[in-house]
Amino acid sequence: AQKITQTQPGMFVQEKEAVTLDCTYDTSDPSYGLFWYKQPSSGEMIFLIYQGSYDQQNATEGRYSLNFQKARKSANLVISASQLGDSAMYFCAMRNTGNQFYFGTGTSLTVIP
Amino acid sequence: NAGVMQNPRHLVRRRGQEARLRCSPMKGHSHVYWYRQLPEEGLKFMVYLQKENIIDESGMPKERFSAEFPKEGPSILRIQQVVRGDSAAYFCASSPRQSNEQFFGPGTRLTVL
């Protein structure tokens, strides 16, 4: 069964605007972690933000914030004030209690000047 | 503190040859994960290792693939008798025990001719 679903294969956003990348997950574990990674065209995987399943507040890291809705099992990434350098693939991932990581299929974000 | 190292960065093999991919985790990290990324897809978990132990290999193909993480030296992902379908980017990640984050290496891009 697919654990992580990213329904947006491609997204466009105007420079300086905010954009939301969707992610839903499926798990029966009581404790889990949710992650977002950025993969630019150079290919490396860059950690962006983490949300624990018991965290009360939504995670924020600079221009990145994670809109965590536990009941809906969603963990959307919000990028504020988009920059040209934000153009990349973005992957949502989940870590279960067995310390396995599951990745979504990714969303390709293009920032338009 | 050097990041996760992978070598080679690019590897070309002919069908039937063996491929050996190396991963040196970050200093102090005892957990290593291997992932495969096919073109235009997300990362697929292959195997999770600790020093001298395979913790979870549920994502590894049953034949031709093996992984190890010896007491000394890097983790090795070995693919015997490669086929064209093995062409992919192989990423290694490490973490310091059960952690909120995995640190990814730059990946090895395997091309099978």
PDB file of C-alpha atoms in Angstrom:
ATOM      1  CA  ALA A   1       0.000   0.000   0.000  1.00  0.00           C
ATOM      2  CA  GLN A   2       1.287   3.426  -0.886  1.00  0.00           C
ATOM      3  CA  LYS A   3       2.354   5.238   2.235  1.00  0.00           C
ATOM      4  CA  ILE A   4       2.954   8.717   0.853  1.00  0.00           C
ATOM      5  CA  THR A   5       0.917  10.426  -1.841  1.00  0.00           C
ATOM      6  CA  GLN A   6       1.875  13.563  -3.690  1.00  0.00           C
ATOM      7  CA  THR A   7      -0.870  14.354  -6.169  1.00  0.00           C
ATOM      8  CA  GLN A   8       0.775  17.306  -7.908  1.00  0.00           C
ATOM      9  CA  PRO A   9       3.348  16.147 -10.450  1.00  0.00           C
ATOM     10  CA  GLY A  10       4.109  19.737 -11.423  1.00  0.00           C
ATOM     11  CA  MET A  11       3.450  23.180  -9.975  1.00  0.00           C
ATOM     12  CA  PHE A  12       4.172  26.714 -11.110  1.00  0.00           C
ATOM     13  CA  VAL A  13       4.439  29.765  -8.898  1.00  0.00           C
ATOM     14  CA  GLN A  14       5.252  33.386  -9.552  1.00  0.00           C
ATOM     15  CA  GLU A  15       8.413  34.666  -7.937  1.00  0.00           C
ATOM     16  CA  LYS A  16       7.770  36.184  -4.486  1.00  0.00           C
ATOM     17  CA  GLU A  17       4.419  34.399  -4.168  1.00  0.00           C
ATOM     18  CA  ALA A  18       3.661  31.567  -1.744  1.00  0.00           C
ATOM     19  CA  VAL A  19       3.022  28.012  -2.885  1.00  0.00           C
ATOM     20  CA  THR A  20       1.636  24.911  -1.173  1.00  0.00           C
ATOM     21  CA  LEU A  21       2.818  21.425  -2.099  1.00  0.00           C
ATOM     22  CA  ASP A  22       0.436  18.676  -1.043  1.00  0.00           C
ATOM     23  CA  CYS A  23       1.294  15.485   0.775  1.00  0.00           C
ATOM     24  CA  THR A  24      -0.927  12.866   2.369  1.00  0.00           C
ATOM     25  CA  TYR A  25       0.255   9.813   4.212  1.00  0.00           C
ATOM     26  CA  ASP A  26      -1.045   6.532   5.481  1.00  0.00           C
ATOM     27  CA  THR A  27       0.120   4.823   8.631  1.00  0.00           C
ATOM     28  CA  SER A  28      -1.285   3.036  11.648  1.00  0.00           C
ATOM     29  CA  ASP A  29       1.806   3.760  13.749  1.00  0.00           C
ATOM     30  CA  PRO A  30       1.068   6.038  16.701  1.00  0.00           C
ATOM     31  CA  SER A  31       4.461   7.683  16.372  1.00  0.00           C
ATOM     32  CA  TYR A  32       5.964   8.780  13.082  1.00  0.00           C
ATOM     33  CA  GLY A  33       7.857  11.594  11.476  1.00  0.00           C
ATOM     34  CA  LEU A  34       7.182  13.586   8.351  1.00  0.00           C
ATOM     35  CA  PHE A  35       9.858  15.190   6.201  1.00  0.00           C
ATOM     36  CA  TRP A  36      10.253  17.309   3.131  1.00  0.00           C
ATOM     37  CA  TYR A  37      13.297  17.158   0.890  1.00  0.00           C
ATOM     38  CA  LYS A  38      14.332  19.276  -2.063  1.00  0.00           C
ATOM     39  CA  GLN A  39      16.118  17.768  -5.021  1.00  0.00           C
ATOM     40  CA  PRO A  40      17.526  20.357  -7.438  1.00  0.00           C
ATOM     41  CA  SER A  41      18.610  19.443 -10.943  1.00  0.00           C
ATOM     42  CA  SER A  42      22.072  18.625  -9.616  1.00  0.00           C
ATOM     43  CA  GLY A  43      20.515  15.589  -7.949  1.00  0.00           C
ATOM     44  CA  GLU A  44      21.376  15.861  -4.279  1.00  0.00           C
ATOM     45  CA  MET A  45      18.698  15.481  -1.620  1.00  0.00           C
ATOM     46  CA  ILE A  46      18.422  18.463   0.705  1.00  0.00           C
ATOM     47  CA  PHE A  47      16.529  18.207   3.989  1.00  0.00           C
ATOM     48  CA  LEU A  48      14.057  21.061   4.441  1.00  0.00           C
ATOM     49  CA  ILE A  49      11.770  20.472   7.390  1.00  0.00           C
ATOM     50  CA  TYR A  50      10.580  17.870   9.907  1.00  0.00           C
ATOM     51  CA  GLN A  51       7.297  17.353  11.773  1.00  0.00           C
ATOM     52  CA  GLY A  52       6.837  14.797  14.526  1.00  0.00           C
ATOM     53  CA  SER A  53       3.453  13.160  14.910  1.00  0.00           C
ATOM     54  CA  TYR A  54       3.174  14.361  18.507  1.00  0.00           C
ATOM     55  CA  ASP A  55       4.298  17.891  17.826  1.00  0.00           C
ATOM     56  CA  GLN A  56       1.583  20.320  18.774  1.00  0.00           C
ATOM     57  CA  GLN A  57       2.721  23.139  16.563  1.00  0.00           C
ATOM     58  CA  ASN A  58       3.403  23.199  12.849  1.00  0.00           C
ATOM     59  CA  ALA A  59       7.079  23.125  12.013  1.00  0.00           C
ATOM     60  CA  THR A  60       8.702  26.161  10.457  1.00  0.00           C
ATOM     61  CA  GLU A  61      12.186  26.660   9.003  1.00  0.00           C
ATOM     62  CA  GLY A  62      12.748  30.060   7.481  1.00  0.00           C
ATOM     63  CA  ARG A  63      10.534  30.341   4.408  1.00  0.00           C
ATOM     64  CA  TYR A  64       9.348  26.746   4.786  1.00  0.00           C
ATOM     65  CA  SER A  65       6.435  25.730   6.963  1.00  0.00           C
ATOM     66  CA  LEU A  66       4.636  22.447   7.275  1.00  0.00           C
ATOM     67  CA  ASN A  67       0.859  22.521   7.488  1.00  0.00           C
ATOM     68  CA  PHE A  68       0.261  19.402   9.581  1.00  0.00           C
ATOM     69  CA  GLN A  69      -3.317  18.175   9.808  1.00  0.00           C
ATOM     70  CA  LYS A  70      -3.148  14.927  11.712  1.00  0.00           C
ATOM     71  CA  ALA A  71      -6.798  13.963  11.406  1.00  0.00           C
ATOM     72  CA  ARG A  72      -6.616  14.365   7.641  1.00  0.00           C
ATOM     73  CA  LYS A  73      -3.205  12.722   7.501  1.00  0.00           C
ATOM     74  CA  SER A  74      -1.793  15.563   5.503  1.00  0.00           C
ATOM     75  CA  ALA A  75       1.548  17.330   5.735  1.00  0.00           C
ATOM     76  CA  ASN A  76       1.605  20.060   3.129  1.00  0.00           C
ATOM     77  CA  LEU A  77       4.709  22.148   2.562  1.00  0.00           C
ATOM     78  CA  VAL A  78       4.258  25.893   2.267  1.00  0.00           C
ATOM     79  CA  ILE A  79       7.031  27.928   0.680  1.00  0.00           C
ATOM     80  CA  SER A  80       6.627  31.642   1.203  1.00  0.00           C
ATOM     81  CA  ALA A  81       8.152  34.374  -0.967  1.00  0.00           C
ATOM     82  CA  SER A  82       9.266  31.959  -3.694  1.00  0.00           C
ATOM     83  CA  GLN A  83      12.673  32.474  -5.233  1.00  0.00           C
ATOM     84  CA  LEU A  84      14.034  31.299  -8.568  1.00  0.00           C
ATOM     85  CA  GLY A  85      16.352  28.966  -6.703  1.00  0.00           C
ATOM     86  CA  ASP A  86      13.352  27.142  -5.283  1.00  0.00           C
ATOM     87  CA  SER A  87      12.760  25.495  -8.662  1.00  0.00           C
ATOM     88  CA  ALA A  88      13.353  21.810  -7.978  1.00  0.00           C
ATOM     89  CA  MET A  89      11.691  18.499  -7.197  1.00  0.00           C
ATOM     90  CA  TYR A  90      10.182  18.279  -3.747  1.00  0.00           C
ATOM     91  CA  PHE A  91       9.671  14.990  -1.956  1.00  0.00           C
ATOM     92  CA  CYS A  92       7.539  14.278   1.068  1.00  0.00           C
ATOM     93  CA  ALA A  93       8.669  11.388   3.247  1.00  0.00           C
ATOM     94  CA  MET A  94       7.510   9.545   6.332  1.00  0.00           C
ATOM     95  CA  ARG A  95       9.506   7.634   8.935  1.00  0.00           C
ATOM     96  CA  ASN A  96       7.644   4.927  10.779  1.00  0.00           C
ATOM     97  CA  THR A  97       8.398   3.418  14.173  1.00  0.00           C
ATOM     98  CA  GLY A  98      10.573   0.808  12.478  1.00  0.00           C
ATOM     99  CA  ASN A  99      12.779   3.643  11.224  1.00  0.00           C
ATOM    100  CA  GLN A 100      11.884   2.975   7.602  1.00  0.00           C
ATOM    101  CA  PHE A 101      11.475   5.936   5.330  1.00  0.00           C
ATOM    102  CA  TYR A 102       8.836   6.100   2.595  1.00  0.00           C
ATOM    103  CA  PHE A 103       8.991   8.730  -0.111  1.00  0.00           C
ATOM    104  CA  GLY A 104       6.327  10.178  -2.358  1.00  0.00           C
ATOM    105  CA  THR A 105       6.724  10.448  -6.110  1.00  0.00           C
ATOM    106  CA  GLY A 106       7.587  14.116  -5.878  1.00  0.00           C
ATOM    107  CA  THR A 107       6.327  17.460  -7.131  1.00  0.00           C
ATOM    108  CA  SER A 108       8.267  19.479  -9.667  1.00  0.00           C
ATOM    109  CA  LEU A 109       8.132  23.147  -8.746  1.00  0.00           C
ATOM    110  CA  THR A 110       8.939  25.850 -11.255  1.00  0.00           C
ATOM    111  CA  VAL A 111       9.278  29.437 -10.099  1.00  0.00           C
ATOM    112  CA  ILE A 112       8.430  31.929 -12.824  1.00  0.00           C
ATOM    113  CA  PRO A 113      10.228  35.286 -12.809  1.00  0.00           C
TER     114      PRO A 113
ATOM    115  CA  ASN B   1      32.433  17.473   9.586  1.00  0.00           C
ATOM    116  CA  ALA B   2      32.323  15.852   6.179  1.00  0.00           C
ATOM    117  CA  GLY B   3      28.924  14.854   4.893  1.00  0.00           C
ATOM    118  CA  VAL B   4      27.868  11.473   3.595  1.00  0.00           C
ATOM    119  CA  MET B   5      30.257  10.365   0.885  1.00  0.00           C
ATOM    120  CA  GLN B   6      29.360   8.129  -1.999  1.00  0.00           C
ATOM    121  CA  ASN B   7      31.620   6.823  -4.685  1.00  0.00           C
ATOM    122  CA  PRO B   8      31.770   6.558  -7.484  1.00  0.00           C
ATOM    123  CA  ARG B   9      29.463   9.362  -8.485  1.00  0.00           C
ATOM    124  CA  HIS B  10      28.936   7.816 -11.876  1.00  0.00           C
ATOM    125  CA  LEU B  11      29.347   4.168 -12.772  1.00  0.00           C
ATOM    126  CA  VAL B  12      28.965   2.550 -16.154  1.00  0.00           C
ATOM    127  CA  ARG B  13      28.683  -1.211 -16.439  1.00  0.00           C
ATOM    128  CA  ARG B  14      27.865  -3.640 -19.225  1.00  0.00           C
ATOM    129  CA  ARG B  15      25.128  -6.183 -18.772  1.00  0.00           C
ATOM    130  CA  GLY B  16      26.323  -9.103 -16.691  1.00  0.00           C
ATOM    131  CA  GLN B  17      29.039  -7.201 -14.839  1.00  0.00           C
ATOM    132  CA  GLU B  18      29.078  -6.418 -11.152  1.00  0.00           C
ATOM    133  CA  ALA B  19      28.495  -2.981  -9.660  1.00  0.00           C
ATOM    134  CA  ARG B  20      29.837  -1.968  -6.254  1.00  0.00           C
ATOM    135  CA  LEU B  21      28.578   1.232  -4.725  1.00  0.00           C
ATOM    136  CA  ARG B  22      30.225   2.649  -1.620  1.00  0.00           C
ATOM    137  CA  CYS B  23      28.844   4.857   1.086  1.00  0.00           C
ATOM    138  CA  SER B  24      30.767   6.425   3.942  1.00  0.00           C
ATOM    139  CA  PRO B  25      28.339   7.775   6.529  1.00  0.00           C
ATOM    140  CA  MET B  26      28.862  10.957   8.446  1.00  0.00           C
ATOM    141  CA  LYS B  27      31.225  10.676  11.381  1.00  0.00           C
ATOM    142  CA  GLY B  28      29.448   9.217  14.372  1.00  0.00           C
ATOM    143  CA  HIS B  29      26.540   7.852  12.358  1.00  0.00           C
ATOM    144  CA  SER B  30      25.892   4.167  12.815  1.00  0.00           C
ATOM    145  CA  HIS B  31      22.763   3.813  10.684  1.00  0.00           C
ATOM    146  CA  VAL B  32      22.869   3.604   6.905  1.00  0.00           C
ATOM    147  CA  TYR B  33      20.036   3.448   4.412  1.00  0.00           C
ATOM    148  CA  TRP B  34      20.123   2.736   0.696  1.00  0.00           C
ATOM    149  CA  TYR B  35      17.540   4.008  -1.759  1.00  0.00           C
ATOM    150  CA  ARG B  36      17.045   3.667  -5.484  1.00  0.00           C
ATOM    151  CA  GLN B  37      15.605   6.400  -7.651  1.00  0.00           C
ATOM    152  CA  LEU B  38      14.474   5.491 -11.122  1.00  0.00           C
ATOM    153  CA  PRO B  39      14.155   8.321 -13.673  1.00  0.00           C
ATOM    154  CA  GLU B  40      11.196  10.586 -12.995  1.00  0.00           C
ATOM    155  CA  GLU B  41      10.340   8.724  -9.782  1.00  0.00           C
ATOM    156  CA  GLY B  42      10.763   9.158  -6.045  1.00  0.00           C
ATOM    157  CA  LEU B  43      13.160   7.285  -3.837  1.00  0.00           C
ATOM    158  CA  LYS B  44      12.415   3.678  -3.038  1.00  0.00           C
ATOM    159  CA  PHE B  45      13.759   2.219   0.186  1.00  0.00           C
ATOM    160  CA  MET B  46      16.044  -0.745  -0.327  1.00  0.00           C
ATOM    161  CA  VAL B  47      17.837  -1.624   2.881  1.00  0.00           C
ATOM    162  CA  TYR B  48      18.583  -0.325   6.368  1.00  0.00           C
ATOM    163  CA  LEU B  49      21.789  -1.351   8.084  1.00  0.00           C
ATOM    164  CA  GLN B  50      23.619  -0.770  11.310  1.00  0.00           C
ATOM    165  CA  LYS B  51      27.223  -1.735  11.844  1.00  0.00           C
ATOM    166  CA  GLU B  52      27.563  -5.431  10.968  1.00  0.00           C
ATOM    167  CA  ASN B  53      23.788  -5.911  10.904  1.00  0.00           C
ATOM    168  CA  ILE B  54      21.082  -5.777   8.310  1.00  0.00           C
ATOM    169  CA  ILE B  55      18.056  -4.380  10.100  1.00  0.00           C
ATOM    170  CA  ASP B  56      15.557  -4.290   7.246  1.00  0.00           C
ATOM    171  CA  GLU B  57      16.088  -5.429   3.672  1.00  0.00           C
ATOM    172  CA  SER B  58      12.447  -5.572   2.674  1.00  0.00           C
ATOM    173  CA  GLY B  59      13.052  -3.229  -0.252  1.00  0.00           C
ATOM    174  CA  MET B  60      15.926  -5.199  -1.745  1.00  0.00           C
ATOM    175  CA  PRO B  61      15.333  -7.392  -4.787  1.00  0.00           C
ATOM    176  CA  LYS B  62      15.691 -11.005  -3.736  1.00  0.00           C
ATOM    177  CA  GLU B  63      18.346 -11.827  -6.313  1.00  0.00           C
ATOM    178  CA  ARG B  64      21.582 -10.174  -7.392  1.00  0.00           C
ATOM    179  CA  PHE B  65      21.462  -7.403  -4.763  1.00  0.00           C
ATOM    180  CA  SER B  66      23.282  -7.446  -1.445  1.00  0.00           C
ATOM    181  CA  ALA B  67      24.420  -4.886   1.094  1.00  0.00           C
ATOM    182  CA  GLU B  68      26.810  -4.790   3.992  1.00  0.00           C
ATOM    183  CA  PHE B  69      28.045  -2.321   6.568  1.00  0.00           C
ATOM    184  CA  PRO B  70      31.172  -3.770   8.158  1.00  0.00           C
ATOM    185  CA  LYS B  71      32.651  -2.775  11.472  1.00  0.00           C
ATOM    186  CA  GLU B  72      35.353  -0.875   9.630  1.00  0.00           C
ATOM    187  CA  GLY B  73      34.975   0.820   6.290  1.00  0.00           C
ATOM    188  CA  PRO B  74      32.113   1.997   4.145  1.00  0.00           C
ATOM    189  CA  SER B  75      28.791   0.415   3.475  1.00  0.00           C
ATOM    190  CA  ILE B  76      28.704  -1.447   0.170  1.00  0.00           C
ATOM    191  CA  LEU B  77      25.736  -2.048  -2.096  1.00  0.00           C
ATOM    192  CA  ARG B  78      26.580  -4.808  -4.522  1.00  0.00           C
ATOM    193  CA  ILE B  79      24.676  -5.634  -7.664  1.00  0.00           C
ATOM    194  CA  GLN B  80      25.704  -8.786  -9.467  1.00  0.00           C
ATOM    195  CA  GLN B  81      25.047  -9.500 -13.137  1.00  0.00           C
ATOM    196  CA  VAL B  82      23.595  -6.068 -13.777  1.00  0.00           C
ATOM    197  CA  VAL B  83      20.753  -5.603 -16.249  1.00  0.00           C
ATOM    198  CA  ARG B  84      19.565  -2.457 -18.012  1.00  0.00           C
ATOM    199  CA  GLY B  85      16.708  -2.092 -15.525  1.00  0.00           C
ATOM    200  CA  ASP B  86      19.266  -1.548 -12.758  1.00  0.00           C
ATOM    201  CA  SER B  87      20.146   1.823 -14.295  1.00  0.00           C
ATOM    202  CA  ALA B  88      19.179   4.369 -11.657  1.00  0.00           C
ATOM    203  CA  ALA B  89      20.499   6.757  -9.071  1.00  0.00           C
ATOM    204  CA  TYR B  90      21.391   5.030  -5.819  1.00  0.00           C
ATOM    205  CA  PHE B  91      21.351   7.179  -2.728  1.00  0.00           C
ATOM    206  CA  CYS B  92      22.807   6.439   0.639  1.00  0.00           C
ATOM    207  CA  ALA B  93      21.715   8.216   3.798  1.00  0.00           C
ATOM    208  CA  SER B  94      23.000   8.027   7.342  1.00  0.00           C
ATOM    209  CA  SER B  95      21.692   8.943  10.740  1.00  0.00           C
ATOM    210  CA  PRO B  96      23.003   8.882  14.306  1.00  0.00           C
ATOM    211  CA  ARG B  97      20.757   6.224  15.903  1.00  0.00           C
ATOM    212  CA  GLN B  98      17.035   6.674  15.548  1.00  0.00           C
ATOM    213  CA  SER B  99      16.940  10.235  14.420  1.00  0.00           C
ATOM    214  CA  ASN B 100      14.598  12.844  13.111  1.00  0.00           C
ATOM    215  CA  GLU B 101      16.727  13.285  10.057  1.00  0.00           C
ATOM    216  CA  GLN B 102      18.632  11.376   7.462  1.00  0.00           C
ATOM    217  CA  PHE B 103      21.597  12.966   5.789  1.00  0.00           C
ATOM    218  CA  PHE B 104      21.864  12.041   2.151  1.00  0.00           C
ATOM    219  CA  GLY B 105      24.920  11.484   0.049  1.00  0.00           C
ATOM    220  CA  PRO B 106      25.177  12.888  -3.479  1.00  0.00           C
ATOM    221  CA  GLY B 107      24.169   9.582  -5.044  1.00  0.00           C
ATOM    222  CA  THR B 108      25.757   7.189  -7.498  1.00  0.00           C
ATOM    223  CA  ARG B 109      24.330   7.172 -10.982  1.00  0.00           C
ATOM    224  CA  LEU B 110      24.575   3.703 -12.429  1.00  0.00           C
ATOM    225  CA  THR B 111      24.219   3.234 -16.150  1.00  0.00           C
ATOM    226  CA  VAL B 112      24.033  -0.265 -17.565  1.00  0.00           C
ATOM    227  CA  LEU B 113      24.843  -0.507 -21.248  1.00  0.00           C
TER     228      LEU B 113
END
